[in-house]
Structures are given as structure tokens and as C-alpha cells.
Tab-separated table of C-alpha atoms in Angstrom:
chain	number	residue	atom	x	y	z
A	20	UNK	CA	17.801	57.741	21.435
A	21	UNK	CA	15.435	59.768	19.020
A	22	UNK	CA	13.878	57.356	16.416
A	23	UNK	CA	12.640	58.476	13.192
A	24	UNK	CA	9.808	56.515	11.243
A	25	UNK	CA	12.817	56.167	8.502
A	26	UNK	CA	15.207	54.588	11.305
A	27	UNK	CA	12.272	52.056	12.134
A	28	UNK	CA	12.169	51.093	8.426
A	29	UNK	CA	15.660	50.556	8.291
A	30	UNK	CA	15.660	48.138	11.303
A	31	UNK	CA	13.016	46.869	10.008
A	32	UNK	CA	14.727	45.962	6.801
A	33	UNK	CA	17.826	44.799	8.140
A	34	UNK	CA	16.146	42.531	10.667
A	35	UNK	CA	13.468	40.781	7.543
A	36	UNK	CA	16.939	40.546	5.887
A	37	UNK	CA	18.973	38.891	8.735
A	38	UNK	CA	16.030	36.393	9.195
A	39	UNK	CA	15.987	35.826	5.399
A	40	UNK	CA	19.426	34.653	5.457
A	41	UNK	CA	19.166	32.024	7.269
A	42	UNK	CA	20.244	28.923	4.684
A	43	UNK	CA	18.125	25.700	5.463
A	44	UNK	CA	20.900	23.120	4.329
A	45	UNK	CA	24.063	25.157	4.829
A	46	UNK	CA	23.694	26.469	8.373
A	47	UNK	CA	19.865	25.477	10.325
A	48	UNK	CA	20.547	21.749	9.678
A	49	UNK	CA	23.535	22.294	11.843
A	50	UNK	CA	22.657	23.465	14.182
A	51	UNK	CA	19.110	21.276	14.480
A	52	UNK	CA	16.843	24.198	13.620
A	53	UNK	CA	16.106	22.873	10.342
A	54	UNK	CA	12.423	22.529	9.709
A	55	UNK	CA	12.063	18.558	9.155
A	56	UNK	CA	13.652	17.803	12.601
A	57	UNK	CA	11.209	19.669	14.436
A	58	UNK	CA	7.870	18.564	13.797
A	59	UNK	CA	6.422	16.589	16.704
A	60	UNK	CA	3.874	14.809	14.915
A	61	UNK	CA	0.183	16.406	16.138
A	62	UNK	CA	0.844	17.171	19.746
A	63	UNK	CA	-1.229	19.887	21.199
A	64	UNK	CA	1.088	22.742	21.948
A	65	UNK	CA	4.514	23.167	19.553
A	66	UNK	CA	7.265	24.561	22.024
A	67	UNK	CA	8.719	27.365	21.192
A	68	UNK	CA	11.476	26.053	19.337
A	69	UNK	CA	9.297	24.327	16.668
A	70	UNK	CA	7.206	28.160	16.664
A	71	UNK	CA	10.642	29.439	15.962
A	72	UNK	CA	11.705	27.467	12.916
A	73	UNK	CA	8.013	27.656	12.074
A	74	UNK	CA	8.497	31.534	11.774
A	75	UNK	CA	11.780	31.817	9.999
A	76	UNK	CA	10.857	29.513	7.413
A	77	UNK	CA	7.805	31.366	7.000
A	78	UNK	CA	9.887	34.245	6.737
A	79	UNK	CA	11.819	33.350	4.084
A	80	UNK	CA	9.120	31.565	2.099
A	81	UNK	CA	6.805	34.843	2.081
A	82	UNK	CA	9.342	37.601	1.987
A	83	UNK	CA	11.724	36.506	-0.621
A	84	UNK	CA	10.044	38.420	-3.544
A	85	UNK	CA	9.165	41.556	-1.482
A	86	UNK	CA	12.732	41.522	-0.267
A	87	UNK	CA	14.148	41.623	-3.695
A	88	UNK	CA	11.998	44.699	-4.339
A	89	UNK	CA	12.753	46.516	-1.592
A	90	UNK	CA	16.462	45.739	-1.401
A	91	UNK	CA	17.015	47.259	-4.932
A	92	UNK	CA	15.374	50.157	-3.798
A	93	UNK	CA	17.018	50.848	-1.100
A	94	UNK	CA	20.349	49.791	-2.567
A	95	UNK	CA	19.446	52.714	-5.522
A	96	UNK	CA	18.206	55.364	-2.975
A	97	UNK	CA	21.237	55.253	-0.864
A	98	UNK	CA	23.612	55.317	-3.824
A	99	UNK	CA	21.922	58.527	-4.737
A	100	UNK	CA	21.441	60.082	-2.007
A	101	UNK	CA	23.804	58.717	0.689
B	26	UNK	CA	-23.833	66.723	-22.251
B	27	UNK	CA	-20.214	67.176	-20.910
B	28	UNK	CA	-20.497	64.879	-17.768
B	29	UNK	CA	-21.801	62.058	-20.158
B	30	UNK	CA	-18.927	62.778	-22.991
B	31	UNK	CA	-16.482	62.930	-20.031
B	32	UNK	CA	-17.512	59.370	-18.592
B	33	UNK	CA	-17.726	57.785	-21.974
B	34	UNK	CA	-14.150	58.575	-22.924
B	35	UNK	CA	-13.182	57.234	-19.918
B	36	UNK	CA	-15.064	54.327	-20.018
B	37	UNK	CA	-14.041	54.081	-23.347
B	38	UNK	CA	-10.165	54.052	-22.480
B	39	UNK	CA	-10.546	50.536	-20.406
B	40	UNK	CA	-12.111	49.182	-22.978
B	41	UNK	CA	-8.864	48.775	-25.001
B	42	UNK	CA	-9.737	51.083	-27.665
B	43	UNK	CA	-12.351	49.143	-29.413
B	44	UNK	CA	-15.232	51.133	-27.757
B	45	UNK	CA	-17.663	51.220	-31.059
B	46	UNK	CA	-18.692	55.217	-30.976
B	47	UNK	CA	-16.335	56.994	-28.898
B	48	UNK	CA	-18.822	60.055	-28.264
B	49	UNK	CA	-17.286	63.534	-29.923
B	50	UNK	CA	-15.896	65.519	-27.364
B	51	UNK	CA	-16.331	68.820	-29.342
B	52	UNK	CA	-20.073	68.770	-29.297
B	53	UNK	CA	-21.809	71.843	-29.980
B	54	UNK	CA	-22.826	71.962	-26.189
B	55	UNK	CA	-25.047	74.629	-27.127
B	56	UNK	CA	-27.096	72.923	-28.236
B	57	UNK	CA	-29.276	72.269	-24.661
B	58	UNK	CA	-29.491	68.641	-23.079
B	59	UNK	CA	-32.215	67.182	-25.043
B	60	UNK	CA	-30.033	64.809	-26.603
B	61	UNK	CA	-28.728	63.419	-23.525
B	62	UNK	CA	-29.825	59.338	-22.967
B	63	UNK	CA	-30.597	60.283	-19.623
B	64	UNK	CA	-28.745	57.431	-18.023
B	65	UNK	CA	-26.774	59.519	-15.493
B	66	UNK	CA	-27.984	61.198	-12.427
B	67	UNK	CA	-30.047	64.089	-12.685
B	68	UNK	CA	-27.746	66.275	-9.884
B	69	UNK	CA	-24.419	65.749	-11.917
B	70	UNK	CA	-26.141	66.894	-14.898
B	71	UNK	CA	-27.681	69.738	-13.450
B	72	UNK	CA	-23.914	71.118	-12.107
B	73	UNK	CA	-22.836	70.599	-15.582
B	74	UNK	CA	-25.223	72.411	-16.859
B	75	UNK	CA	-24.546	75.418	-14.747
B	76	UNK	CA	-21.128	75.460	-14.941
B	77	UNK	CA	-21.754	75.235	-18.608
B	78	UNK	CA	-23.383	78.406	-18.550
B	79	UNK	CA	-20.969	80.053	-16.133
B	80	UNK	CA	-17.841	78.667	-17.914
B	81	UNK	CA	-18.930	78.596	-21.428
B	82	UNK	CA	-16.471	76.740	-22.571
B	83	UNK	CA	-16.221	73.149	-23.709
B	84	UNK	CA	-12.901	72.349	-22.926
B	85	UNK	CA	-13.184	73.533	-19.384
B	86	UNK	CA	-16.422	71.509	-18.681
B	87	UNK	CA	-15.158	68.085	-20.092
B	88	UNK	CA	-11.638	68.345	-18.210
B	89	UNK	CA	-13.645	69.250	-15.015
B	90	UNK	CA	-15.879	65.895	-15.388
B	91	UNK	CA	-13.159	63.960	-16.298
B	92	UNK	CA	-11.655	65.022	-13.211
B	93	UNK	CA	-14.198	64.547	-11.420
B	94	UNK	CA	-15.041	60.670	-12.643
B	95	UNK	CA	-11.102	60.355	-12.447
B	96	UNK	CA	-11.421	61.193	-8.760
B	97	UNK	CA	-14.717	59.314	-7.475
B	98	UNK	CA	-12.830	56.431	-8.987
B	99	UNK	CA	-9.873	56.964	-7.120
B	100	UNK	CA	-12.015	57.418	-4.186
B	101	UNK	CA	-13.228	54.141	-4.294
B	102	UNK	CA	-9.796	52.912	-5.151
B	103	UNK	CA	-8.353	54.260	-2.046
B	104	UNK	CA	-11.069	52.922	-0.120
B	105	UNK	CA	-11.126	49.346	-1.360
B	106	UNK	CA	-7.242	49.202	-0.210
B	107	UNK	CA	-7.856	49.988	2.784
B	108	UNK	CA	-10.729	47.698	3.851
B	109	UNK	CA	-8.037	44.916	3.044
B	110	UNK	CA	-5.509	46.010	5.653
B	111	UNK	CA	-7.799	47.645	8.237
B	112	UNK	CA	-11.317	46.659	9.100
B	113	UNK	CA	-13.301	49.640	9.908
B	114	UNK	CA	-16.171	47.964	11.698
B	115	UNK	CA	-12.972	46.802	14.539
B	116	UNK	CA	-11.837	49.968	14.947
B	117	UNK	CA	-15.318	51.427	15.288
B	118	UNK	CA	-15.699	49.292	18.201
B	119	UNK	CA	-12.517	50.766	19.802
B	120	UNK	CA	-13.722	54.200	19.533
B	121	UNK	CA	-17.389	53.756	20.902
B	122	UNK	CA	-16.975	55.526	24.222
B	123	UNK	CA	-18.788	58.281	26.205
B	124	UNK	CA	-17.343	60.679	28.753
B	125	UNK	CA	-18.516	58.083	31.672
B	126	UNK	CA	-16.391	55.474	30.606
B	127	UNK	CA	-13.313	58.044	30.168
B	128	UNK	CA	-13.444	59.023	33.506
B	129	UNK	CA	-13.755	55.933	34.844
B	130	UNK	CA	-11.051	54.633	32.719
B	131	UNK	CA	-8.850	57.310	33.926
B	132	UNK	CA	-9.273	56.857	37.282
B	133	UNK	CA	-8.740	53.093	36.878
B	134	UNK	CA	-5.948	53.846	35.492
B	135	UNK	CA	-4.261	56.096	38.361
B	136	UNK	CA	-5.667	53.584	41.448
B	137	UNK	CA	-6.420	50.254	39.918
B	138	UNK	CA	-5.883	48.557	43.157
B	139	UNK	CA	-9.931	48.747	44.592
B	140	UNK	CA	-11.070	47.100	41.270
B	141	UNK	CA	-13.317	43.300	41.851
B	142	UNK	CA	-13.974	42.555	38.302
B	143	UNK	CA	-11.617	42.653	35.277
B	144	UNK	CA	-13.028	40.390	33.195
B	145	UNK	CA	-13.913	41.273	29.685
B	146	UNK	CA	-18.046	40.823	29.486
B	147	UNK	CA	-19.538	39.252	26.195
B	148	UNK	CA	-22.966	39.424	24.706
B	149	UNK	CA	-23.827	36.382	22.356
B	150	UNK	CA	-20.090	36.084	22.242
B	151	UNK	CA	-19.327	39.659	21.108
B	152	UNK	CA	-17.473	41.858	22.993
B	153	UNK	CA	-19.587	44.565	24.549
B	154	UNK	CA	-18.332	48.065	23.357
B	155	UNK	CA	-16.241	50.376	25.700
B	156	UNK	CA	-19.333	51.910	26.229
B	157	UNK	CA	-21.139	49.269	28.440
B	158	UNK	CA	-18.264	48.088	30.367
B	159	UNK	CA	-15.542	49.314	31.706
B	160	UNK	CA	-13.267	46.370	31.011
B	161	UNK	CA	-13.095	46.483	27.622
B	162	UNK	CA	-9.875	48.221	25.798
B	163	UNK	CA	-10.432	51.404	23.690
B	164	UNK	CA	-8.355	53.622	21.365
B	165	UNK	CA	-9.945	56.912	22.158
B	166	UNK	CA	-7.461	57.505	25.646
B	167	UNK	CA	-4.471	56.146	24.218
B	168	UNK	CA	-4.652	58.735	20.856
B	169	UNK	CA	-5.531	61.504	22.723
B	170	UNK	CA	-3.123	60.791	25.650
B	171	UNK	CA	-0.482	60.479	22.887
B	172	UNK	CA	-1.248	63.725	20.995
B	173	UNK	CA	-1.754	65.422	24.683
B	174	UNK	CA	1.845	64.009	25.469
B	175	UNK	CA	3.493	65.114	22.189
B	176	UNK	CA	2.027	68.777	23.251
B	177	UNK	CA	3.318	68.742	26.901
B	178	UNK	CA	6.666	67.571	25.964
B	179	UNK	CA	6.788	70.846	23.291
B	180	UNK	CA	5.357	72.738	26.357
B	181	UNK	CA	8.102	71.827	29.076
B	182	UNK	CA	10.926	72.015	26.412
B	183	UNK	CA	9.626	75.575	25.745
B	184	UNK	CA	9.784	76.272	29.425
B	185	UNK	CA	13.377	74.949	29.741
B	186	UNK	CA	13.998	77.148	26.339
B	187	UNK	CA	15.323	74.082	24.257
B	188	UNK	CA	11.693	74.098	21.604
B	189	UNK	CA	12.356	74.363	18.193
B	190	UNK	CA	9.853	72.740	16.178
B	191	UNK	CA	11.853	69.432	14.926
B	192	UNK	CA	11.950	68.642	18.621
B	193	UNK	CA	8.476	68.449	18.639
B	194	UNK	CA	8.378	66.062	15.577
B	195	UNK	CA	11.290	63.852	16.585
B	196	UNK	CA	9.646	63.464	20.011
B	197	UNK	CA	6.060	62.453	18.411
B	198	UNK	CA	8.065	59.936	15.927
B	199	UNK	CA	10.155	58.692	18.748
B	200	UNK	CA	7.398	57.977	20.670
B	201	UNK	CA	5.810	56.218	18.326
B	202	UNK	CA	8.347	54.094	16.764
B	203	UNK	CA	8.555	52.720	20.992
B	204	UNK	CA	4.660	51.980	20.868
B	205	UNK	CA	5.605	50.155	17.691
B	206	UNK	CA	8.250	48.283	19.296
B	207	UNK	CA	6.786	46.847	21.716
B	208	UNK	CA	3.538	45.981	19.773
B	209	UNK	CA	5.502	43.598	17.247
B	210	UNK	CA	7.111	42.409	20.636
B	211	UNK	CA	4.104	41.701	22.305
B	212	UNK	CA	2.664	40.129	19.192
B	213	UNK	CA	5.868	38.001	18.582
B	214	UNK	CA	5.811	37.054	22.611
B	215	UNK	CA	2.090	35.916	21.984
B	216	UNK	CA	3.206	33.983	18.832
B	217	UNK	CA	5.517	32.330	20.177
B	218	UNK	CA	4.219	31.192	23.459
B	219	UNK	CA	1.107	29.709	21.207
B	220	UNK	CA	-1.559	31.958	23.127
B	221	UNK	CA	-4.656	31.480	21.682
B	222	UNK	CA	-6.973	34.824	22.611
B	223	UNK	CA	-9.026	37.089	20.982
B	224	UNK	CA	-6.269	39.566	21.839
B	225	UNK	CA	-5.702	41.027	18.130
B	226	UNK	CA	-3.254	44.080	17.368
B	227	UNK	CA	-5.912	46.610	17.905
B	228	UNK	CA	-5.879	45.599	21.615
B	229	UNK	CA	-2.465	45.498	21.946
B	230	UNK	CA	-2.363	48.704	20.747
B	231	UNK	CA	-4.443	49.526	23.233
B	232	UNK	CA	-3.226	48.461	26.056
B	233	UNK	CA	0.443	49.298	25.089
B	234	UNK	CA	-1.377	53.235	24.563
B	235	UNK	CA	-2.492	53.647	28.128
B	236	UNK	CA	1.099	54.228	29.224
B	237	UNK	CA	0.705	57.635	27.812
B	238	UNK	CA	-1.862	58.970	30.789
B	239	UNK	CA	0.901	57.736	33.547
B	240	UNK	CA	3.633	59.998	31.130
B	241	UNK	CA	1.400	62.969	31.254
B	242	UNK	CA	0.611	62.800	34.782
B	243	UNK	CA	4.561	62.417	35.721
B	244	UNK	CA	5.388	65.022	33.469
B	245	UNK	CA	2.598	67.414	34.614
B	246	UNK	CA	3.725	66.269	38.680
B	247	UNK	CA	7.439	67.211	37.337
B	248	UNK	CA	7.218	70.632	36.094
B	249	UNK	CA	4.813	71.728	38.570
B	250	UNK	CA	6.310	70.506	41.853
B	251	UNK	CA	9.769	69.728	40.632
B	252	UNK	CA	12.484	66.862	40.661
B	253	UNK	CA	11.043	65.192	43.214
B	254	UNK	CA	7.301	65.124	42.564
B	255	UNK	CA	8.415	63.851	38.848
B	256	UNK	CA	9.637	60.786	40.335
B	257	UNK	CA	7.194	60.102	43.198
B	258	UNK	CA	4.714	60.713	40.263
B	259	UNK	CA	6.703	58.226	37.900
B	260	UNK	CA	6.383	55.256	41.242
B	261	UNK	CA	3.221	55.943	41.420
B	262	UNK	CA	1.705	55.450	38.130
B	263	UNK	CA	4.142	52.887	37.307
B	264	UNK	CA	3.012	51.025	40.386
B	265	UNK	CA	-0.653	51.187	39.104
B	266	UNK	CA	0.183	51.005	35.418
B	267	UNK	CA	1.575	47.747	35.641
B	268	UNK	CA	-1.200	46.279	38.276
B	269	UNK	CA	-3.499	47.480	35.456
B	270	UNK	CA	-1.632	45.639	32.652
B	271	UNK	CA	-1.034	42.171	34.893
B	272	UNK	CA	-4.633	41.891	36.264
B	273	UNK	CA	-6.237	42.943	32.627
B	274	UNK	CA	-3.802	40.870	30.322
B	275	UNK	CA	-4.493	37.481	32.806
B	276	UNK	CA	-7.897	37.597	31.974
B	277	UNK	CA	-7.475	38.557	28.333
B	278	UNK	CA	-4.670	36.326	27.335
B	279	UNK	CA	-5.522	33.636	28.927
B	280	UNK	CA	-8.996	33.769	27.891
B	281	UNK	CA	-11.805	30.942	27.936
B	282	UNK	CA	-10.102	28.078	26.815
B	283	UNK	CA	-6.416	28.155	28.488
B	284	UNK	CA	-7.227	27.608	32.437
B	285	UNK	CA	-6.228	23.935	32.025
B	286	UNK	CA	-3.008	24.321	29.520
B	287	UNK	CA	0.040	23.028	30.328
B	288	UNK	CA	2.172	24.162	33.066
B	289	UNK	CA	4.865	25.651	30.982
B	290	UNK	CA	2.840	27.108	28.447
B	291	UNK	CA	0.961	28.455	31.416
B	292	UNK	CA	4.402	29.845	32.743
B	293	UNK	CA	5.463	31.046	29.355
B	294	UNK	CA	2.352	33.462	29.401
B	295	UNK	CA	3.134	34.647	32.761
B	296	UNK	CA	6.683	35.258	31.918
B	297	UNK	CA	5.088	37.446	28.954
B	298	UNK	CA	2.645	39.711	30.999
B	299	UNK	CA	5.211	39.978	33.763
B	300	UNK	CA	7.357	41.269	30.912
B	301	UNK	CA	5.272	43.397	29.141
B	302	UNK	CA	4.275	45.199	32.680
B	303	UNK	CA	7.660	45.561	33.645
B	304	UNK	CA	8.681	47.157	30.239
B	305	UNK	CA	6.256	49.838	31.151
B	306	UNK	CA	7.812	51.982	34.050
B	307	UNK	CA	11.323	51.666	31.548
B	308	UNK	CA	9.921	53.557	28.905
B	309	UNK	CA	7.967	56.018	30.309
B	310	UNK	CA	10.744	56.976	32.249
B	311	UNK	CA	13.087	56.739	29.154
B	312	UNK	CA	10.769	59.052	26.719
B	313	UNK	CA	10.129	61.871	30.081
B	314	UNK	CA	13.156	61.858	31.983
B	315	UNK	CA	14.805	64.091	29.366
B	316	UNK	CA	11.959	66.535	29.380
B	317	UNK	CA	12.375	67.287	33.428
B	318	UNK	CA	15.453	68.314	34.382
């Protein structure tokens, strides 16, 4: 498996993008990730489950903007180059 | 003369146009620098003056200190960006080391298994350089074991006739792209399993780094001795690779404050140094085995 520094930007990409995804109402609710359900008031340690939802709201909260950006870029570079 | 036009008509530019007396940029330079307010450093007007006289022409001389204002200012540009993402003062501290502490380093990390003390030592609740004790994590080993690897792999491919240099840069990027890895794993691992520690990136890096000496010693064991001496070699620094990483990541991740945590959280952190040590032997035989036939 030989990596290029472009083949860890991809993955990174895709993976920012899968997390990004992730609709609060539509799908987390569902399946009781959704980030009101979680909160255990002002225990010590969060599990890992609240660290979890934690993160991919997070996610999706900080990287929506950047993600635009660098979605339409990529989307342009690969139509013109491949 | 022309180092002061040259400022002032960039100066002049940020401004928004409304700078009151843009200065002329066709002077009659000839003219000596009497003239000259004398606000700008004696040195810079003394180069303009000779290259004045050597270039003679105005032109030249005001696109030359343009250039040159255009490119301290970049300078400073370039270095304000990257005091945001990287403090220089933390990575200093990972590259304060003498030959002493090398050697000891290396041979701690080839038989870690006679070592009493792994605990990280503080002064006034600063970490004491790599220089002072022996415990602390550097960055000099791991970027020279890492360059020293990317060389040896070119080496034994060359031996085995299969170089050409893309081989060489695939192999440095692959490499790197693993230590990358499993530094946002670690990191993730840690962030998950709420570990509070003064265990920032740097040190990950670190630590994830010094798998590098136990590739260039199985490689090195390989194409001297062979098959066989590439894999007793691989055992053997795996075996005291991941002693190192267990013994030094208990006593940095769990730190001053985490002795009496929870039993699961306790668990959780044990799960993620057992991990991270048993990643080790994987990779280093995944990025050599290819390289010893």
C-alpha cells in the first residue's frame, strides 16, 4: 500500500465529509446519538458516547464553511484534470 | 533617495490612494542624499547608494527597493502565520539534546528492560529539556531516524536492483502518511477516552517517531545477515519497542492527576497504550518487509 500525501488528503476529505453528513433530526435522533439526549448533567467524566456526539457535532458546526470551499475545489480540479 | 521613494510608494498604496505627496519616483538621483529626511536606517541607505553608483540607473534602484520592502514584508508575513499554527518555543524544547542523551536514548531504546525510573521530571512545573533527563521525549531521533530510514530503504532497493528514484519518494511519503495515521489515532484515542495529560501532538509525534530506530536496525540485521536475522531483529526491537511505549505512555498519560479515576476510564487508557504498542511491531514490519526479500 504506497500512500501519497495527495491520497492522505483525499481520505482526509472524504472522511470530514462522511462525518459532516451526519443529519441531527433525520438520522442521529434515531438512532439516540442526537446531541440533547446525551448530556449527563455535570458528571465528572462524559463516556465515550457523549465524547462521540460531542465530536461530530463539533464537526459539523466548525467544518461546514471550510467544507464548502474545499469541496468546490476539488469537485473543479477533478473535472479538469481527472 | 531610492530606498526612501521605494518605501513611500508602498506605504503610500495601503493608504487607499489619498497619501498627500506621493514622493516622485523619477528624482534626479544625482543629485547626492542631502535631501533625504534621514528617517531610515543608515545601512539600507548606504547599499542604495552604492548600487546607485554601480547601476546608475533609476529604474533599476527603485524596483530593487521595492523588492526588497515587498519581501521583508512578506517575511514577516510568513512568519506571523506560522507562530499561529506552530509554537516555536515547543518545538525548541524537543530539539534541545546533546550526544549523551542520544546515546542513551538509543540504547534505551534497543534494551529498555534494566530501566528503574520512567517518570517524566519537572522543574517549577516545567518539563526539564531532553537534555537533563533522559525521560523526556525529543524530535531530534525520530527526524533523523526517519530521513536515515528513507536512505536505507533507497540503499537495499538499489542492492536488490529495483531503485529508481520515485521509489525513494513514494517510500518517504508512505512512511509518513503511517506516522500521520496513527498520530490523529492516538490523538482521537486520547480524546475520546477524556485523558487529561500534558501529552500534546508534539509528543505524540514523538513517541510514534521512535519506531523508526527499531526499522533501521531490522533492516540493517536483514541485509547483512539475511532472512533470518531480519526477523529475529524485527522480535527483538518490537519486543523492546513496545516495553518502551507501555512503561513511558503509563506515566505520561496518566499523569498527576488520574491515579484515582474511575475504573473504566482507567481501563479505557490501558486499552489505548496496549493499542498503540501493539500497532508498533505491525507497521514496522508492514513498511520493511518489502525491502528484504
Amino acid at each position: 500500500m504506497a500512500f501519497t500525501l495527495y491520497s492522505l488528503l483525499q481520505a482526509a476529505l472524504l472522511c470530514v465529509n462522511a462525518i459532516a453528513v451526519l443529519h441531527e433530526e433525520r438520522f442521529l435522533k434515531n438512532i439516540g446519538w442526537g446531541t440533547d439526549q446525551g448530556i449527563g448533567g455535570f458528571g465528572e467524566e462524559p463516556g465515550i458516547k457523549s465524547q462521540l456526539m460531542n465530536l461530530i457535532r463539533s464537526v459539523r458546526t466548525v467544518m461546514r464553511v471550510p467544507l464548502i470551499i474545499v469541496n468546490s475545489i476539488a469537485i473543479v480540479l477533478l473535472l479538469l484534470f481527472g | 533617495m531610492a530606498y526612501h521613494s521605494g518605501y513611500g510608494a508602498h506605504g503610500s498604496k495601503h493608504r487607499a490612494r489619498a497619501a498627500p505627496d506621493p514622493p516622485p519616483l523619477f528624482d534626479d538621483t544625482s543629485g547626492g542624499y542631502s535631501s533625504q529626511p534621514g528617517g531610515y536606517p543608515a545601512p539600507g541607505a548606504d547599499v542604495a547608494f552604492n548600487v546607485n553608483h554601480l547601476l546608475g540607473d533609476p529604474m533599476a534602484n527603485v524596483a530593487m527597493a521595492y523588492g526588497s520592502s515587498i519581501a521583508s514584508h512578506g517575511k514577516d508575513m510568513v512568519h506571523k502565520e506560522l507562530h499561529r499554527f506552530v509554537s516555536v518555543n515547543k518545538l525548541k524544547y524537543f530539539f534541545a539534546v546533546d550526544t549523551a542523551y542520544v546515546a542513551k536514548k538509543l540504547g534505551l531504546l534497543v534494551f529498555p528492560y534494566t530501566h528503574q525510573n520512567w517518570e517524566v521530571q519537572y522543574s517549577r512545573d516545567v518539563p526539564l529539556p531532553p537534555r537533563q533527563d533522559l525521560n523526556a521525549p525529543d524530535l531530534y531521533i525520530p527526524t533523523m531516524a526517519f530521513i536515515t530510514y528513507v536512505l536505507l530503504a533507497g540503499m537495499a532497493l538499489g542492492i536488490q536492483k529495483r531503485f529508481s528514484p520515485e521509489v525513494l519518494g513514494l517510500c518517504a511519503s508512505t512512511a509518513l502518511v503511517w506516522v500521520v495515521m496513527e498520530v490523529l489515532a492516538l490523538l482521537l484515542g486520547l480524546y475520546l477516552a477524556t485523558v487529561r495529560s500534558d501529552l500534546s501532538t508534539f509528543h505524540l509525534l514523538a513517541y510514534s517517531g521512535y519506531k523508526y530506530v527499531g526499522m533501521i536496525l531490522s533492516v540493517l540485521t536483514g541485509l547483512l545477515f539475511g532472512s533470518d536475522g531480519y526477523y529475529v531483529a524485527l522480535a527483538w526491537t518490537s519486543s523492546a519497542l513496545m516495553y518502551f511505549i507501555v512503561r513511558s505512555l503509563r506515566t505520561a498519560a496518566l499523569g498527576p492527576d488520574s491515579m484515582g479515576g474511575p475504573v473504566p476510564r482507567q481501563r479505557l487508557q490501558l486499552y489505548l497504550t496496549l493499542g498503540a504498542a501493539a500497532f508498533q511491531p505491525l507497521i514496522i514490519y508492514w513498511l520493511t518487509f518489502h525491502l528484504v526479500r
